[in-house]
Amino acid sequence: MFSGFHRLKDMGIMGINSRNLDFIAPHNRRQYYRLVDDKVITKKTAIEAGIPVPELFATIEYQEQLKRLGDILAQRSCNQFVIKPAKGSGGGGIMVIKGRTAAGYLRANGQVITLPEIQYHISNILGGLYALGGARDVAIIEQCIENIDLFDKLAFQGVPDIRLVIYKNTPVMAMLRLPTLASGGRANLHSGGIGVGLSMDQGMTTNAILHNQYITHHGDTDAPLLGHIMPDWDQVLDIGVKAAHMAKLGYVGVDIVLDKHHGPMLLEINARPGISIQIANRQGLKARISSMGL
Amino acid sequence: MRNKEILLVVSLLTLIGSAIFGYRVFVLDFPLTPNKQVESWHVEMKATLGGPSGSLRLEAFLPRRDSFHTLVDENFVSNDFGLTTQKDPETGNRVVSWSKRNASTQEILFYRGILYETHSANSSAARTAPVITVPQYKTAEFNALRKERVDYLGLGSLIDEIQDKSIDQRSFALELFSFIDANPADNRLEQIQEMNPNLTSLAATEVFILHHVGIYARVVNGLPLKQAKRHASFEARTEILLDNKWVQYNKQTRSLGENRDFLRWWVGNVPFYTVTGQHNATLNIAVKKHTENALTEAMWRGDPTREAMYKLSIFNLPVDVQLVFSILLLVPLGAIVVCVMRQVIGIETFGTFMPILVALSFRETKLLLGVILFCLIVSLGLIFRSYLNRLQLLIIPRLSAIMIMVVLALYLFSMIAYNTNIYTGLSISLFPLVILTMLIERISLSWEEFGAQTALKAAAGSLFVAIVSYLVMNNDLLSHLMVTFPELLLIAVAMTILIGRYNGYKLMEYYRFRMMTQPTDSAPKD
């Protein structure tokens, strides 16, 4: 561990303090955070800017509306949807419904859940349980992403997403995040998801990490992780740049999902993107940025 | 540009802070290290008077010089009140009288006195020996009363019983005190008190009995000097004159001796204060140990031309405000610990300043007990929280339910601790209820969201930071420096600004990125 004291700097690795002071503080203005912190606003702005996003089915703003939740869900006659907090962070509070059974709704992990349980979950979201600072929040019900064949092969349940780090409107680093059994369908690395580094030129998987350890195969599916090429890579990069531009932020993380039928779509924008992406790519962000001449 | 500005601000703050600090240390001789020897006490009396406007007079006793304490300074704050103090030559009691013809509906009066502990006993005791006027035991007058009055019947029988076990005044007094200590509800005592309604305290009754056998005794009202108190209350004690010394009975050692740890305020079984007029009075007494005698000396040697520098000291504030600040001034130390732990070392905690509040509460419970209590309450809370999760409640009622359970748990622990005598001095008044509640909620959320490992890691991190904050805040030297030299706050701000611009790696990041710093070929195996 101590042998790495100088190496970190030599490798151009970005620490949290440096990310906050040297990248976020000078390039991200507070006033623009609202757009990315609230997923409802992100979605609306993205539609105006012509960026594809998962379709919004409904928003729940008041406890009152919960009584009609059954009707709202039935109206859509859609059995697949995702419930998430508008201001959530770190993938908290996301509930994926994959279908309906006689007993109730079927979650992505196979668990059957009743309508009152869904109502309770949404009421927790409204109370601000998952929001930054515990402020009141709004629940979003949106289209459930249908995985492309490649992702069905790679991921264990859940929806993988591609995280792009965009600096000064240029994509500098990319990572594919795969849910695992342990991460409970979530793709976030600290929930136990797998991070896979992607080459910037064609979106090819290069290294994979799980809990800061390098791996080559998915532990749950045994699928080999390296050497795959992301489909529609140019479109992915294009969405990333457009989203960063739209958010008016100089240093952002853009999360993009790939839908079987609709192609790449913007999921959310993060004004404080994590630094683990460096491990997945085996390269420091500072080194990457300076090598790109930014 | 920004870095230059920060350098300027930091050096300016450090310069001003250390200049004032240096001046007070080297020129004004404020002590750098805490001096354990306690030499003086500050007492403060605050009278709050409320009522219809009109003429008003408040008479109250003032602390008096006794064998162990000398009054060195006192001030009165009483806006346009007439003020007189007088000393009763017979009892030695000192009385202050505040009066005003047109008092308004709300009046506040202040008194502050500073007493030094003296080590050479003043031998003034004999001068104030009371004159005994009551009928003496076994005289004809006493025997006559014994036949007539039920209280003297009881008194006589009590004295008979004690007299049998004793040989002289000292042993009589000892026997009497230990008897009353063991049987405070003896029916003979009740008989005496019933017939003599002026014997309002046990001490007064004891004096009454002692006088009948010719022992010089008096009721002394005063404050036990153990620790600082913001709302002290008077205790009435019995003192008897033996070998020219006023001695008290000590329950623990069952012996008679002079009591140094008792600040005598007034003698006699009379109320502390009297109000003439239509106002109601509330009198609050605060007492605080003066932690440094060297400091007091520096303060007393004060030169009026350098007044401002002396005024910086919190020891010029009212005693109860001092007590608040002696804790508040420690919080910056905790804040710096949190900054270092989070920004430089990289330990995860729940909530930014939660560890400081927990550390402050450890001051009340002491470290080991505090940590045990913390772990117990948090684990109980988590169990309760996981049950509440099944019931599906709205957030705020759920938080309230957890908080109520925390109160209940604290209460139960106090009961258990008290009843098993594990720790009778358990004081959890400051244990941060709300903070604990939020902590329980956040741990359990994090547990559900990110798994037990993440949640427990952050919980352990919070506890660790709290312990370190406690150790730093409870360091005698550091806390002495912060409380004596508030100008060090400027340096504390400078430090936090510097940490705020630290863009280097956190210590934990060397661990986090360890895989990247290893040679590539050794990493992937299968």
PDB file of N, CA and C in Angstrom, chain A residues 1 4-5 7-9 11-18 21-22 63 90-93 116-117 120 123-124 127-130 186 190-191 212-214 216-217 275-276 278-279 282-284, chain B residues 342-344 385 388-389 391-395 398 441 445 448-450 453-454 500-521 523-526:
ATOM      1  N   MET A   1       0.834  -1.205   0.000  1.00  0.00           N
ATOM      2  CA  MET A   1       0.000   0.000   0.000  1.00  0.00           C
ATOM      3  C   MET A   1       0.869   1.256   0.000  1.00  0.00           C
ATOM      4  N   GLY A   4       2.741   2.621  -3.080  1.00  0.00           N
ATOM      5  CA  GLY A   4       1.949   3.340  -4.063  1.00  0.00           C
ATOM      6  C   GLY A   4       1.885   4.832  -3.836  1.00  0.00           C
ATOM      7  N   PHE A   5       2.598   5.327  -2.817  1.00  0.00           N
ATOM      8  CA  PHE A   5       2.471   6.733  -2.471  1.00  0.00           C
ATOM      9  C   PHE A   5       2.771   7.679  -3.622  1.00  0.00           C
ATOM     10  N   ARG A   7       3.264   6.526  -6.803  1.00  0.00           N
ATOM     11  CA  ARG A   7       2.702   5.960  -8.026  1.00  0.00           C
ATOM     12  C   ARG A   7       1.368   6.601  -8.392  1.00  0.00           C
ATOM     13  N   LEU A   8       0.499   6.837  -7.390  1.00  0.00           N
ATOM     14  CA  LEU A   8      -0.819   7.402  -7.678  1.00  0.00           C
ATOM     15  C   LEU A   8      -0.695   8.683  -8.475  1.00  0.00           C
ATOM     16  N   LYS A   9       0.221   9.527  -8.019  1.00  0.00           N
ATOM     17  CA  LYS A   9       0.404  10.809  -8.682  1.00  0.00           C
ATOM     18  C   LYS A   9       1.014  10.590 -10.072  1.00  0.00           C
ATOM     19  N   MET A  11       0.690   8.103 -11.942  1.00  0.00           N
ATOM     20  CA  MET A  11      -0.262   7.516 -12.872  1.00  0.00           C
ATOM     21  C   MET A  11      -1.381   8.467 -13.241  1.00  0.00           C
ATOM     22  N   GLY A  12      -1.344   9.656 -12.666  1.00  0.00           N
ATOM     23  CA  GLY A  12      -2.363  10.648 -13.008  1.00  0.00           C
ATOM     24  C   GLY A  12      -3.734  10.265 -12.509  1.00  0.00           C
ATOM     25  N   ILE A  13      -3.779   9.640 -11.337  1.00  0.00           N
ATOM     26  CA  ILE A  13      -5.075   9.239 -10.784  1.00  0.00           C
ATOM     27  C   ILE A  13      -5.724  10.427 -10.082  1.00  0.00           C
ATOM     28  N   MET A  14      -7.025  10.561 -10.281  1.00  0.00           N
ATOM     29  CA  MET A  14      -7.769  11.649  -9.674  1.00  0.00           C
ATOM     30  C   MET A  14      -8.344  11.173  -8.339  1.00  0.00           C
ATOM     31  N   GLY A  15      -7.996  11.878  -7.245  1.00  0.00           N
ATOM     32  CA  GLY A  15      -8.586  11.569  -5.940  1.00  0.00           C
ATOM     33  C   GLY A  15      -9.869  12.362  -5.770  1.00  0.00           C
ATOM     34  N   ILE A  16     -10.641  12.015  -4.738  1.00  0.00           N
ATOM     35  CA  ILE A  16     -11.919  12.717  -4.521  1.00  0.00           C
ATOM     36  C   ILE A  16     -11.702  14.205  -4.272  1.00  0.00           C
ATOM     37  N   ASN A  17     -10.694  14.520  -3.444  1.00  0.00           N
ATOM     38  CA  ASN A  17     -10.449  15.936  -3.140  1.00  0.00           C
ATOM     39  C   ASN A  17     -10.117  16.708  -4.396  1.00  0.00           C
ATOM     40  N   SER A  18      -9.282  16.112  -5.229  1.00  0.00           N
ATOM     41  CA  SER A  18      -8.878  16.787  -6.454  1.00  0.00           C
ATOM     42  C   SER A  18     -10.064  16.903  -7.408  1.00  0.00           C
ATOM     43  N   LEU A  21     -12.133  19.798  -6.029  1.00  0.00           N
ATOM     44  CA  LEU A  21     -11.527  21.130  -6.057  1.00  0.00           C
ATOM     45  C   LEU A  21     -11.101  21.541  -7.464  1.00  0.00           C
ATOM     46  N   ASP A  22     -10.540  20.597  -8.221  1.00  0.00           N
ATOM     47  CA  ASP A  22      -9.928  20.989  -9.488  1.00  0.00           C
ATOM     48  C   ASP A  22     -10.845  20.777 -10.688  1.00  0.00           C
ATOM     49  N   GLN A  63     -49.085  12.015  -1.552  1.00  0.00           N
ATOM     50  CA  GLN A  63     -49.582  10.768  -0.963  1.00  0.00           C
ATOM     51  C   GLN A  63     -50.989  10.453  -1.484  1.00  0.00           C
ATOM     52  N   GLY A  90     -27.104   7.296  -6.240  1.00  0.00           N
ATOM     53  CA  GLY A  90     -26.465   6.001  -5.995  1.00  0.00           C
ATOM     54  C   GLY A  90     -27.371   4.822  -6.271  1.00  0.00           C
ATOM     55  N   GLY A  91     -28.390   5.020  -7.079  1.00  0.00           N
ATOM     56  CA  GLY A  91     -29.266   3.908  -7.437  1.00  0.00           C
ATOM     57  C   GLY A  91     -30.204   3.504  -6.315  1.00  0.00           C
ATOM     58  N   GLY A  92     -30.333   4.360  -5.292  1.00  0.00           N
ATOM     59  CA  GLY A  92     -31.213   4.020  -4.178  1.00  0.00           C
ATOM     60  C   GLY A  92     -32.676   4.169  -4.555  1.00  0.00           C
ATOM     61  N   GLY A  93     -33.518   3.298  -3.998  1.00  0.00           N
ATOM     62  CA  GLY A  93     -34.959   3.438  -4.149  1.00  0.00           C
ATOM     63  C   GLY A  93     -35.532   3.041  -5.492  1.00  0.00           C
ATOM     64  N   PRO A 116     -50.128  -2.707  -2.082  1.00  0.00           N
ATOM     65  CA  PRO A 116     -49.809  -1.898  -0.888  1.00  0.00           C
ATOM     66  C   PRO A 116     -48.310  -1.786  -0.635  1.00  0.00           C
ATOM     67  N   GLU A 117     -47.579  -2.830  -0.968  1.00  0.00           N
ATOM     68  CA  GLU A 117     -46.128  -2.747  -0.751  1.00  0.00           C
ATOM     69  C   GLU A 117     -45.494  -1.742  -1.707  1.00  0.00           C
ATOM     70  N   TYR A 120     -46.294   1.639  -0.349  1.00  0.00           N
ATOM     71  CA  TYR A 120     -45.419   1.969   0.778  1.00  0.00           C
ATOM     72  C   TYR A 120     -44.049   2.430   0.277  1.00  0.00           C
ATOM     73  N   SER A 123     -44.433   5.853  -1.031  1.00  0.00           N
ATOM     74  CA  SER A 123     -44.619   6.822   0.046  1.00  0.00           C
ATOM     75  C   SER A 123     -43.290   7.122   0.737  1.00  0.00           C
ATOM     76  N   ASN A 124     -42.406   6.121   0.800  1.00  0.00           N
ATOM     77  CA  ASN A 124     -41.055   6.370   1.316  1.00  0.00           C
ATOM     78  C   ASN A 124     -40.286   7.326   0.410  1.00  0.00           C
ATOM     79  N   GLY A 127     -41.523  10.848   0.922  1.00  0.00           N
ATOM     80  CA  GLY A 127     -41.048  11.400   2.187  1.00  0.00           C
ATOM     81  C   GLY A 127     -39.586  11.803   2.157  1.00  0.00           C
ATOM     82  N   GLY A 128     -38.890  11.507   1.068  1.00  0.00           N
ATOM     83  CA  GLY A 128     -37.508  11.953   0.960  1.00  0.00           C
ATOM     84  C   GLY A 128     -36.493  10.963   1.489  1.00  0.00           C
ATOM     85  N   LEU A 129     -36.895   9.705   1.601  1.00  0.00           N
ATOM     86  CA  LEU A 129     -35.990   8.702   2.149  1.00  0.00           C
ATOM     87  C   LEU A 129     -34.742   8.528   1.287  1.00  0.00           C
ATOM     88  N   TYR A 130     -34.897   8.671  -0.013  1.00  0.00           N
ATOM     89  CA  TYR A 130     -33.759   8.414  -0.896  1.00  0.00           C
ATOM     90  C   TYR A 130     -33.154   9.691  -1.459  1.00  0.00           C
ATOM     91  N   ARG A 186     -28.860  -3.688  -9.206  1.00  0.00           N
ATOM     92  CA  ARG A 186     -28.328  -2.349  -9.416  1.00  0.00           C
ATOM     93  C   ARG A 186     -26.954  -2.413 -10.050  1.00  0.00           C
ATOM     94  N   HIS A 190     -20.519   0.454  -5.832  1.00  0.00           N
ATOM     95  CA  HIS A 190     -20.465   0.228  -4.383  1.00  0.00           C
ATOM     96  C   HIS A 190     -21.621  -0.629  -3.889  1.00  0.00           C
ATOM     97  N   SER A 191     -22.593  -0.893  -4.770  1.00  0.00           N
ATOM     98  CA  SER A 191     -23.631  -1.861  -4.372  1.00  0.00           C
ATOM     99  C   SER A 191     -23.207  -3.284  -4.697  1.00  0.00           C
ATOM    100  N   ASN A 212     -13.135  -3.730  -6.333  1.00  0.00           N
ATOM    101  CA  ASN A 212     -11.719  -3.358  -6.454  1.00  0.00           C
ATOM    102  C   ASN A 212     -10.783  -4.514  -6.792  1.00  0.00           C
ATOM    103  N   GLN A 213     -11.329  -5.648  -7.240  1.00  0.00           N
ATOM    104  CA  GLN A 213     -10.472  -6.757  -7.690  1.00  0.00           C
ATOM    105  C   GLN A 213     -10.677  -6.944  -9.192  1.00  0.00           C
ATOM    106  N   TYR A 214      -9.590  -7.211  -9.895  1.00  0.00           N
ATOM    107  CA  TYR A 214      -9.748  -7.446 -11.337  1.00  0.00           C
ATOM    108  C   TYR A 214     -10.291  -8.844 -11.582  1.00  0.00           C
ATOM    109  N   THR A 216     -12.184 -11.532 -14.849  1.00  0.00           N
ATOM    110  CA  THR A 216     -12.332 -11.679 -16.299  1.00  0.00           C
ATOM    111  C   THR A 216     -13.693 -12.254 -16.658  1.00  0.00           C
ATOM    112  N   HIS A 217     -14.357 -12.876 -15.677  1.00  0.00           N
ATOM    113  CA  HIS A 217     -15.661 -13.482 -15.944  1.00  0.00           C
ATOM    114  C   HIS A 217     -16.686 -12.999 -14.939  1.00  0.00           C
ATOM    115  N   ILE A 275     -15.031   8.075  -8.930  1.00  0.00           N
ATOM    116  CA  ILE A 275     -13.686   7.954  -9.474  1.00  0.00           C
ATOM    117  C   ILE A 275     -13.250   6.504  -9.662  1.00  0.00           C
ATOM    118  N   SER A 276     -14.149   5.557  -9.372  1.00  0.00           N
ATOM    119  CA  SER A 276     -13.775   4.155  -9.550  1.00  0.00           C
ATOM    120  C   SER A 276     -13.590   3.784 -11.016  1.00  0.00           C
ATOM    121  N   GLN A 278     -11.690   4.858 -12.962  1.00  0.00           N
ATOM    122  CA  GLN A 278     -10.253   4.797 -13.264  1.00  0.00           C
ATOM    123  C   GLN A 278      -9.701   3.385 -13.069  1.00  0.00           C
ATOM    124  N   ILE A 279     -10.238   2.702 -12.030  1.00  0.00           N
ATOM    125  CA  ILE A 279      -9.749   1.350 -11.770  1.00  0.00           C
ATOM    126  C   ILE A 279     -10.194   0.438 -12.905  1.00  0.00           C
ATOM    127  N   ARG A 282      -8.026   1.030 -15.747  1.00  0.00           N
ATOM    128  CA  ARG A 282      -6.589   0.957 -15.457  1.00  0.00           C
ATOM    129  C   ARG A 282      -5.838   2.193 -15.898  1.00  0.00           C
ATOM    130  N   GLN A 283      -6.465   3.315 -15.792  1.00  0.00           N
ATOM    131  CA  GLN A 283      -5.766   4.548 -16.122  1.00  0.00           C
ATOM    132  C   GLN A 283      -6.328   5.689 -15.284  1.00  0.00           C
ATOM    133  N   GLY A 284      -5.467   6.633 -14.893  1.00  0.00           N
ATOM    134  CA  GLY A 284      -5.908   7.789 -14.146  1.00  0.00           C
ATOM    135  C   GLY A 284      -6.644   8.760 -15.055  1.00  0.00           C
TER     136      GLY A 284
ATOM    137  N   ARG B 342     -11.982  13.026   7.455  1.00  0.00           N
ATOM    138  CA  ARG B 342     -12.734  12.813   6.228  1.00  0.00           C
ATOM    139  C   ARG B 342     -11.973  13.233   4.994  1.00  0.00           C
ATOM    140  N   GLN B 343     -11.295  14.379   5.034  1.00  0.00           N
ATOM    141  CA  GLN B 343     -10.656  14.879   3.817  1.00  0.00           C
ATOM    142  C   GLN B 343      -9.255  14.315   3.615  1.00  0.00           C
ATOM    143  N   VAL B 344      -8.544  14.117   4.695  1.00  0.00           N
ATOM    144  CA  VAL B 344      -7.156  13.694   4.554  1.00  0.00           C
ATOM    145  C   VAL B 344      -7.013  12.185   4.715  1.00  0.00           C
ATOM    146  N   ARG B 385     -36.107  -0.871  14.337  1.00  0.00           N
ATOM    147  CA  ARG B 385     -36.335  -0.284  13.024  1.00  0.00           C
ATOM    148  C   ARG B 385     -36.668  -1.358  11.983  1.00  0.00           C
ATOM    149  N   LEU B 388     -40.192  -2.223  12.483  1.00  0.00           N
ATOM    150  CA  LEU B 388     -41.097  -1.181  11.983  1.00  0.00           C
ATOM    151  C   LEU B 388     -41.216  -1.246  10.465  1.00  0.00           C
ATOM    152  N   ASN B 389     -40.164  -1.672   9.833  1.00  0.00           N
ATOM    153  CA  ASN B 389     -40.148  -1.772   8.385  1.00  0.00           C
ATOM    154  C   ASN B 389     -41.273  -2.682   7.897  1.00  0.00           C
ATOM    155  N   LEU B 391     -44.112  -3.025   9.315  1.00  0.00           N
ATOM    156  CA  LEU B 391     -45.418  -2.409   9.529  1.00  0.00           C
ATOM    157  C   LEU B 391     -45.742  -1.360   8.480  1.00  0.00           C
ATOM    158  N   GLN B 392     -44.733  -0.949   7.712  1.00  0.00           N
ATOM    159  CA  GLN B 392     -44.922   0.038   6.650  1.00  0.00           C
ATOM    160  C   GLN B 392     -45.539   1.330   7.170  1.00  0.00           C
ATOM    161  N   LEU B 393     -44.710   2.153   7.808  1.00  0.00           N
ATOM    162  CA  LEU B 393     -45.184   3.423   8.359  1.00  0.00           C
ATOM    163  C   LEU B 393     -44.674   4.584   7.521  1.00  0.00           C
ATOM    164  N   LEU B 394     -45.339   5.712   7.672  1.00  0.00           N
ATOM    165  CA  LEU B 394     -44.835   6.938   7.058  1.00  0.00           C
ATOM    166  C   LEU B 394     -43.544   7.332   7.765  1.00  0.00           C
ATOM    167  N   ILE B 395     -42.707   8.104   7.056  1.00  0.00           N
ATOM    168  CA  ILE B 395     -41.351   8.330   7.557  1.00  0.00           C
ATOM    169  C   ILE B 395     -41.307   9.059   8.894  1.00  0.00           C
ATOM    170  N   ARG B 398     -42.447   7.154  11.807  1.00  0.00           N
ATOM    171  CA  ARG B 398     -41.503   6.068  12.057  1.00  0.00           C
ATOM    172  C   ARG B 398     -40.284   6.585  12.805  1.00  0.00           C
ATOM    173  N   GLU B 441     -31.714   5.436  11.659  1.00  0.00           N
ATOM    174  CA  GLU B 441     -32.439   5.428  10.393  1.00  0.00           C
ATOM    175  C   GLU B 441     -31.465   5.304   9.219  1.00  0.00           C
ATOM    176  N   LEU B 445     -31.094   2.206   6.603  1.00  0.00           N
ATOM    177  CA  LEU B 445     -31.297   2.439   5.169  1.00  0.00           C
ATOM    178  C   LEU B 445     -30.101   1.954   4.371  1.00  0.00           C
ATOM    179  N   GLU B 448     -30.012  -1.707   4.120  1.00  0.00           N
ATOM    180  CA  GLU B 448     -30.891  -2.262   3.091  1.00  0.00           C
ATOM    181  C   GLU B 448     -30.368  -1.989   1.698  1.00  0.00           C
ATOM    182  N   GLU B 449     -29.856  -0.762   1.521  1.00  0.00           N
ATOM    183  CA  GLU B 449     -29.466  -0.338   0.183  1.00  0.00           C
ATOM    184  C   GLU B 449     -28.153  -0.968  -0.264  1.00  0.00           C
ATOM    185  N   PHE B 450     -27.172  -0.886   0.604  1.00  0.00           N
ATOM    186  CA  PHE B 450     -25.824  -1.254   0.164  1.00  0.00           C
ATOM    187  C   PHE B 450     -25.256  -2.451   0.907  1.00  0.00           C
ATOM    188  N   GLN B 453     -22.176  -4.727   5.115  1.00  0.00           N
ATOM    189  CA  GLN B 453     -20.770  -4.361   5.199  1.00  0.00           C
ATOM    190  C   GLN B 453     -20.581  -2.843   5.106  1.00  0.00           C
ATOM    191  N   THR B 454     -21.193  -2.249   4.077  1.00  0.00           N
ATOM    192  CA  THR B 454     -21.075  -0.808   3.886  1.00  0.00           C
ATOM    193  C   THR B 454     -21.628  -0.059   5.097  1.00  0.00           C
ATOM    194  N   GLY B 500      -9.540  22.707   3.550  1.00  0.00           N
ATOM    195  CA  GLY B 500     -10.541  22.888   2.505  1.00  0.00           C
ATOM    196  C   GLY B 500      -9.949  23.008   1.116  1.00  0.00           C
ATOM    197  N   ARG B 501      -8.662  23.354   1.032  1.00  0.00           N
ATOM    198  CA  ARG B 501      -8.031  23.449  -0.285  1.00  0.00           C
ATOM    199  C   ARG B 501      -7.075  22.282  -0.530  1.00  0.00           C
ATOM    200  N   TYR B 502      -7.188  21.253   0.264  1.00  0.00           N
ATOM    201  CA  TYR B 502      -6.292  20.106   0.080  1.00  0.00           C
ATOM    202  C   TYR B 502      -6.778  19.277  -1.099  1.00  0.00           C
ATOM    203  N   ASN B 503      -6.020  19.222  -2.172  1.00  0.00           N
ATOM    204  CA  ASN B 503      -6.473  18.440  -3.320  1.00  0.00           C
ATOM    205  C   ASN B 503      -5.637  17.182  -3.516  1.00  0.00           C
ATOM    206  N   GLY B 504      -4.879  16.833  -2.495  1.00  0.00           N
ATOM    207  CA  GLY B 504      -4.078  15.606  -2.583  1.00  0.00           C
ATOM    208  C   GLY B 504      -4.929  14.373  -2.327  1.00  0.00           C
ATOM    209  N   TYR B 505      -4.299  13.223  -2.347  1.00  0.00           N
ATOM    210  CA  TYR B 505      -5.035  11.983  -2.144  1.00  0.00           C
ATOM    211  C   TYR B 505      -5.391  11.789  -0.690  1.00  0.00           C
ATOM    212  N   LYS B 506      -6.524  11.141  -0.456  1.00  0.00           N
ATOM    213  CA  LYS B 506      -6.835  10.713   0.894  1.00  0.00           C
ATOM    214  C   LYS B 506      -6.035   9.453   1.177  1.00  0.00           C
ATOM    215  N   LEU B 507      -5.732   9.251   2.433  1.00  0.00           N
ATOM    216  CA  LEU B 507      -4.946   8.078   2.803  1.00  0.00           C
ATOM    217  C   LEU B 507      -5.648   6.801   2.320  1.00  0.00           C
ATOM    218  N   MET B 508      -6.972   6.771   2.439  1.00  0.00           N
ATOM    219  CA  MET B 508      -7.715   5.577   2.050  1.00  0.00           C
ATOM    220  C   MET B 508      -7.659   5.328   0.544  1.00  0.00           C
ATOM    221  N   GLU B 509      -7.396   6.367  -0.217  1.00  0.00           N
ATOM    222  CA  GLU B 509      -7.348   6.183  -1.669  1.00  0.00           C
ATOM    223  C   GLU B 509      -6.108   5.398  -2.102  1.00  0.00           C
ATOM    224  N   TYR B 510      -5.063   5.481  -1.282  1.00  0.00           N
ATOM    225  CA  TYR B 510      -3.900   4.643  -1.598  1.00  0.00           C
ATOM    226  C   TYR B 510      -4.292   3.179  -1.513  1.00  0.00           C
ATOM    227  N   TYR B 511      -5.214   2.906  -0.585  1.00  0.00           N
ATOM    228  CA  TYR B 511      -5.711   1.534  -0.466  1.00  0.00           C
ATOM    229  C   TYR B 511      -6.688   1.227  -1.596  1.00  0.00           C
ATOM    230  N   ARG B 512      -7.554   2.202  -1.884  1.00  0.00           N
ATOM    231  CA  ARG B 512      -8.592   1.989  -2.875  1.00  0.00           C
ATOM    232  C   ARG B 512      -8.004   1.711  -4.259  1.00  0.00           C
ATOM    233  N   PHE B 513      -6.945   2.429  -4.597  1.00  0.00           N
ATOM    234  CA  PHE B 513      -6.356   2.278  -5.930  1.00  0.00           C
ATOM    235  C   PHE B 513      -5.162   1.341  -5.936  1.00  0.00           C
ATOM    236  N   ARG B 514      -5.054   0.507  -4.888  1.00  0.00           N
ATOM    237  CA  ARG B 514      -3.851  -0.327  -4.779  1.00  0.00           C
ATOM    238  C   ARG B 514      -3.704  -1.259  -5.973  1.00  0.00           C
ATOM    239  N   MET B 515      -4.866  -1.710  -6.543  1.00  0.00           N
ATOM    240  CA  MET B 515      -4.797  -2.631  -7.674  1.00  0.00           C
ATOM    241  C   MET B 515      -4.129  -1.990  -8.874  1.00  0.00           C
ATOM    242  N   MET B 516      -4.324  -0.670  -8.990  1.00  0.00           N
ATOM    243  CA  MET B 516      -3.805  -0.003 -10.181  1.00  0.00           C
ATOM    244  C   MET B 516      -2.307   0.215 -10.105  1.00  0.00           C
ATOM    245  N   THR B 517      -1.795   0.288  -8.883  1.00  0.00           N
ATOM    246  CA  THR B 517      -0.382   0.593  -8.753  1.00  0.00           C
ATOM    247  C   THR B 517       0.459  -0.674  -8.786  1.00  0.00           C
ATOM    248  N   GLN B 518      -0.222  -1.821  -8.883  1.00  0.00           N
ATOM    249  CA  GLN B 518       0.546  -3.058  -8.988  1.00  0.00           C
ATOM    250  C   GLN B 518       0.825  -3.352 -10.459  1.00  0.00           C
ATOM    251  N   PRO B 519       1.905  -4.108 -10.736  1.00  0.00           N
ATOM    252  CA  PRO B 519       2.231  -4.455 -12.120  1.00  0.00           C
ATOM    253  C   PRO B 519       1.057  -5.180 -12.782  1.00  0.00           C
ATOM    254  N   THR B 520       0.783  -4.867 -14.029  1.00  0.00           N
ATOM    255  CA  THR B 520      -0.409  -5.353 -14.719  1.00  0.00           C
ATOM    256  C   THR B 520      -0.487  -6.878 -14.788  1.00  0.00           C
ATOM    257  N   ASP B 521       0.667  -7.522 -15.030  1.00  0.00           N
ATOM    258  CA  ASP B 521       0.617  -8.960 -15.296  1.00  0.00           C
ATOM    259  C   ASP B 521       0.161  -9.792 -14.096  1.00  0.00           C
ATOM    260  N   ALA B 523      -2.209  -9.076 -11.948  1.00  0.00           N
ATOM    261  CA  ALA B 523      -3.583  -8.887 -11.493  1.00  0.00           C
ATOM    262  C   ALA B 523      -4.573  -9.973 -11.936  1.00  0.00           C
ATOM    263  N   PRO B 524      -4.917 -10.068 -13.227  1.00  0.00           N
ATOM    264  CA  PRO B 524      -5.945 -11.059 -13.567  1.00  0.00           C
ATOM    265  C   PRO B 524      -5.348 -12.459 -13.604  1.00  0.00           C
ATOM    266  N   LYS B 525      -6.000 -13.379 -12.984  1.00  0.00           N
ATOM    267  CA  LYS B 525      -5.446 -14.731 -12.923  1.00  0.00           C
ATOM    268  C   LYS B 525      -6.202 -15.675 -13.839  1.00  0.00           C
ATOM    269  N   ASP B 526      -7.504 -15.853 -13.557  1.00  0.00           N
ATOM    270  CA  ASP B 526      -8.196 -16.887 -14.323  1.00  0.00           C
ATOM    271  C   ASP B 526      -8.729 -16.375 -15.661  1.00  0.00           C
TER     272      ASP B 526
END
